[in-house]
Amino acid sequence: MRQERFTEMAQEAIALSQQLVQQYNHNQWDVEHILLALLMQDKGIVGEILQDLKIDVDAVKAQVSAVLERMPKVSYAAGQIYATPRIIALFIAADAEAKRLQDEFISTEHIFVAIAGEGSGEAYNIYTDLAWIKKKYIQPSRS
């Protein structure tokens, strides 16, 4: 997907996520790197959304970081970063979300929604472990 399809904040999150791959000594770029990058953005909408939902952003960051710590590491400086099939599927889903909302660009919100819609993987498990999606969005309202 072309870089110019993403908003500036989304491009920053993608760049930060690739830096995280190197920081954690990984050679595979995965969804969890993107999630942590979204959470690390100082003025990002993802952190604001979680705060509005009364979710401790630092606790979520710690949980994602713990997942990244458990991932296989390389003992050398990774010159090449390989995108996993999950990353490719994530960007396709984020693009579909942007198109569904008739947005011209893919934003961090679209990426965040795409992670929630993934349905499996550690990032999705973090969402469901926190149970905020179920409590805030799936639980039927009482009349």
PDB file of C-alpha atoms in Angstrom, residues 3-116:
ATOM      1  CA  GLN A   3       2.560   5.666   1.899  1.00  0.00           C
ATOM      2  CA  GLU A   4       0.545   8.608   0.621  1.00  0.00           C
ATOM      3  CA  ARG A   5      -2.677   6.667   1.354  1.00  0.00           C
ATOM      4  CA  PHE A   6      -2.005   7.121   5.089  1.00  0.00           C
ATOM      5  CA  THR A   7      -2.506  10.217   7.229  1.00  0.00           C
ATOM      6  CA  GLU A   8       0.565  11.828   8.753  1.00  0.00           C
ATOM      7  CA  MET A   9      -0.209  10.311  12.171  1.00  0.00           C
ATOM      8  CA  ALA A  10      -0.638   6.862  10.617  1.00  0.00           C
ATOM      9  CA  GLN A  11       2.676   7.236   8.782  1.00  0.00           C
ATOM     10  CA  GLU A  12       4.339   8.221  12.064  1.00  0.00           C
ATOM     11  CA  ALA A  13       2.855   5.163  13.808  1.00  0.00           C
ATOM     12  CA  ILE A  14       4.065   2.885  11.016  1.00  0.00           C
ATOM     13  CA  ALA A  15       7.576   4.359  11.195  1.00  0.00           C
ATOM     14  CA  LEU A  16       7.624   4.031  14.987  1.00  0.00           C
ATOM     15  CA  SER A  17       6.409   0.438  14.757  1.00  0.00           C
ATOM     16  CA  GLN A  18       9.304  -0.393  12.453  1.00  0.00           C
ATOM     17  CA  GLN A  19      11.701   1.192  14.957  1.00  0.00           C
ATOM     18  CA  LEU A  20      10.149  -1.023  17.633  1.00  0.00           C
ATOM     19  CA  VAL A  21      10.973  -4.079  15.519  1.00  0.00           C
ATOM     20  CA  GLN A  22      14.628  -3.126  15.773  1.00  0.00           C
ATOM     21  CA  GLN A  23      14.398  -2.080  19.416  1.00  0.00           C
ATOM     22  CA  TYR A  24      13.031  -5.503  20.397  1.00  0.00           C
ATOM     23  CA  ASN A  25      15.599  -7.277  18.173  1.00  0.00           C
ATOM     24  CA  HIS A  26      12.933  -8.750  15.926  1.00  0.00           C
ATOM     25  CA  ASN A  27      13.182  -9.245  12.211  1.00  0.00           C
ATOM     26  CA  GLN A  28       9.443  -9.691  11.640  1.00  0.00           C
ATOM     27  CA  TRP A  29       7.127  -6.695  11.711  1.00  0.00           C
ATOM     28  CA  ASP A  30       3.793  -7.670  13.217  1.00  0.00           C
ATOM     29  CA  VAL A  31       0.489  -6.214  14.387  1.00  0.00           C
ATOM     30  CA  GLU A  32       1.667  -5.887  17.997  1.00  0.00           C
ATOM     31  CA  HIS A  33       4.405  -3.477  16.900  1.00  0.00           C
ATOM     32  CA  ILE A  34       1.729  -1.319  15.262  1.00  0.00           C
ATOM     33  CA  LEU A  35      -0.505  -1.458  18.343  1.00  0.00           C
ATOM     34  CA  LEU A  36       2.295  -0.350  20.659  1.00  0.00           C
ATOM     35  CA  ALA A  37       3.229   2.459  18.271  1.00  0.00           C
ATOM     36  CA  LEU A  38      -0.392   3.657  18.231  1.00  0.00           C
ATOM     37  CA  LEU A  39      -0.431   3.654  22.024  1.00  0.00           C
ATOM     38  CA  MET A  40       2.875   5.526  22.212  1.00  0.00           C
ATOM     39  CA  GLN A  41       1.733   8.483  20.118  1.00  0.00           C
ATOM     40  CA  ASP A  42       1.581  11.516  22.415  1.00  0.00           C
ATOM     41  CA  LYS A  43      -1.264  13.246  20.632  1.00  0.00           C
ATOM     42  CA  GLY A  44      -2.800  10.188  19.083  1.00  0.00           C
ATOM     43  CA  ILE A  45      -6.494   9.502  18.934  1.00  0.00           C
ATOM     44  CA  VAL A  46      -6.029   5.879  20.060  1.00  0.00           C
ATOM     45  CA  GLY A  47      -4.782   6.957  23.491  1.00  0.00           C
ATOM     46  CA  GLU A  48      -7.615   9.463  23.723  1.00  0.00           C
ATOM     47  CA  ILE A  49     -10.183   6.793  22.877  1.00  0.00           C
ATOM     48  CA  LEU A  50      -8.837   4.487  25.573  1.00  0.00           C
ATOM     49  CA  GLN A  51      -8.741   7.293  28.136  1.00  0.00           C
ATOM     50  CA  ASP A  52     -12.336   8.195  27.302  1.00  0.00           C
ATOM     51  CA  LEU A  53     -13.223   4.560  27.952  1.00  0.00           C
ATOM     52  CA  LYS A  54     -11.416   4.750  31.320  1.00  0.00           C
ATOM     53  CA  ILE A  55      -8.730   2.317  30.118  1.00  0.00           C
ATOM     54  CA  ASP A  56      -5.258   2.692  31.624  1.00  0.00           C
ATOM     55  CA  VAL A  57      -3.161   3.338  28.504  1.00  0.00           C
ATOM     56  CA  ASP A  58       0.091   2.632  30.361  1.00  0.00           C
ATOM     57  CA  ALA A  59      -1.239  -0.761  31.459  1.00  0.00           C
ATOM     58  CA  VAL A  60      -2.134  -1.617  27.867  1.00  0.00           C
ATOM     59  CA  LYS A  61       1.316  -0.473  26.711  1.00  0.00           C
ATOM     60  CA  ALA A  62       2.902  -2.713  29.342  1.00  0.00           C
ATOM     61  CA  GLN A  63       0.829  -5.671  28.200  1.00  0.00           C
ATOM     62  CA  VAL A  64       1.750  -5.165  24.539  1.00  0.00           C
ATOM     63  CA  SER A  65       5.394  -4.675  25.487  1.00  0.00           C
ATOM     64  CA  ALA A  66       5.334  -7.962  27.430  1.00  0.00           C
ATOM     65  CA  VAL A  67       3.991  -9.718  24.327  1.00  0.00           C
ATOM     66  CA  LEU A  68       6.781  -8.214  22.228  1.00  0.00           C
ATOM     67  CA  GLU A  69       9.379  -9.298  24.789  1.00  0.00           C
ATOM     68  CA  ARG A  70       8.215 -12.913  24.403  1.00  0.00           C
ATOM     69  CA  MET A  71       8.501 -12.880  20.613  1.00  0.00           C
ATOM     70  CA  PRO A  72      11.547 -14.540  19.032  1.00  0.00           C
ATOM     71  CA  LYS A  73      14.594 -12.308  18.850  1.00  0.00           C
ATOM     72  CA  VAL A  74      17.562 -12.231  16.514  1.00  0.00           C
ATOM     73  CA  SER A  75      21.069 -12.008  17.940  1.00  0.00           C
ATOM     74  CA  TYR A  76      22.271  -9.615  15.255  1.00  0.00           C
ATOM     75  CA  ALA A  77      21.130  -6.211  14.101  1.00  0.00           C
ATOM     76  CA  ALA A  78      18.317  -6.920  11.677  1.00  0.00           C
ATOM     77  CA  GLY A  79      19.090  -5.152   8.419  1.00  0.00           C
ATOM     78  CA  GLN A  80      15.955  -6.428   6.740  1.00  0.00           C
ATOM     79  CA  ILE A  81      12.520  -6.270   8.351  1.00  0.00           C
ATOM     80  CA  TYR A  82       9.966  -8.743   7.060  1.00  0.00           C
ATOM     81  CA  ALA A  83       6.263  -7.899   7.125  1.00  0.00           C
ATOM     82  CA  THR A  84       4.119 -10.742   8.382  1.00  0.00           C
ATOM     83  CA  PRO A  85       0.940 -11.770   6.563  1.00  0.00           C
ATOM     84  CA  ARG A  86      -0.976 -10.305   9.526  1.00  0.00           C
ATOM     85  CA  ILE A  87       0.463  -6.836   8.825  1.00  0.00           C
ATOM     86  CA  ILE A  88      -0.590  -7.053   5.200  1.00  0.00           C
ATOM     87  CA  ALA A  89      -4.081  -8.206   6.221  1.00  0.00           C
ATOM     88  CA  LEU A  90      -4.225  -5.395   8.792  1.00  0.00           C
ATOM     89  CA  PHE A  91      -3.522  -2.715   6.208  1.00  0.00           C
ATOM     90  CA  ILE A  92      -6.061  -4.229   3.814  1.00  0.00           C
ATOM     91  CA  ALA A  93      -8.667  -4.198   6.605  1.00  0.00           C
ATOM     92  CA  ALA A  94      -7.750  -0.616   7.570  1.00  0.00           C
ATOM     93  CA  ASP A  95      -8.117   0.434   3.942  1.00  0.00           C
ATOM     94  CA  ALA A  96     -11.516  -1.269   3.786  1.00  0.00           C
ATOM     95  CA  GLU A  97     -12.575   0.563   6.957  1.00  0.00           C
ATOM     96  CA  ALA A  98     -11.493   3.898   5.477  1.00  0.00           C
ATOM     97  CA  LYS A  99     -13.433   3.166   2.297  1.00  0.00           C
ATOM     98  CA  ARG A 100     -16.482   2.062   4.301  1.00  0.00           C
ATOM     99  CA  LEU A 101     -16.444   5.415   6.083  1.00  0.00           C
ATOM    100  CA  GLN A 102     -15.779   7.178   2.768  1.00  0.00           C
ATOM    101  CA  ASP A 103     -12.490   8.587   4.076  1.00  0.00           C
ATOM    102  CA  GLU A 104      -9.844   9.499   1.552  1.00  0.00           C
ATOM    103  CA  PHE A 105      -6.925   8.467   3.768  1.00  0.00           C
ATOM    104  CA  ILE A 106      -6.196   5.587   6.132  1.00  0.00           C
ATOM    105  CA  SER A 107      -5.882   6.975   9.656  1.00  0.00           C
ATOM    106  CA  THR A 108      -4.775   5.604  13.010  1.00  0.00           C
ATOM    107  CA  GLU A 109      -8.428   5.058  13.902  1.00  0.00           C
ATOM    108  CA  HIS A 110      -8.898   2.824  10.866  1.00  0.00           C
ATOM    109  CA  ILE A 111      -5.820   0.833  11.839  1.00  0.00           C
ATOM    110  CA  PHE A 112      -7.041   0.557  15.438  1.00  0.00           C
ATOM    111  CA  VAL A 113     -10.449  -0.711  14.305  1.00  0.00           C
ATOM    112  CA  ALA A 114      -8.750  -3.177  11.957  1.00  0.00           C
ATOM    113  CA  ILE A 115      -6.741  -4.600  14.873  1.00  0.00           C
ATOM    114  CA  ALA A 116      -9.954  -5.067  16.868  1.00  0.00           C
TER     115      ALA A 116
END
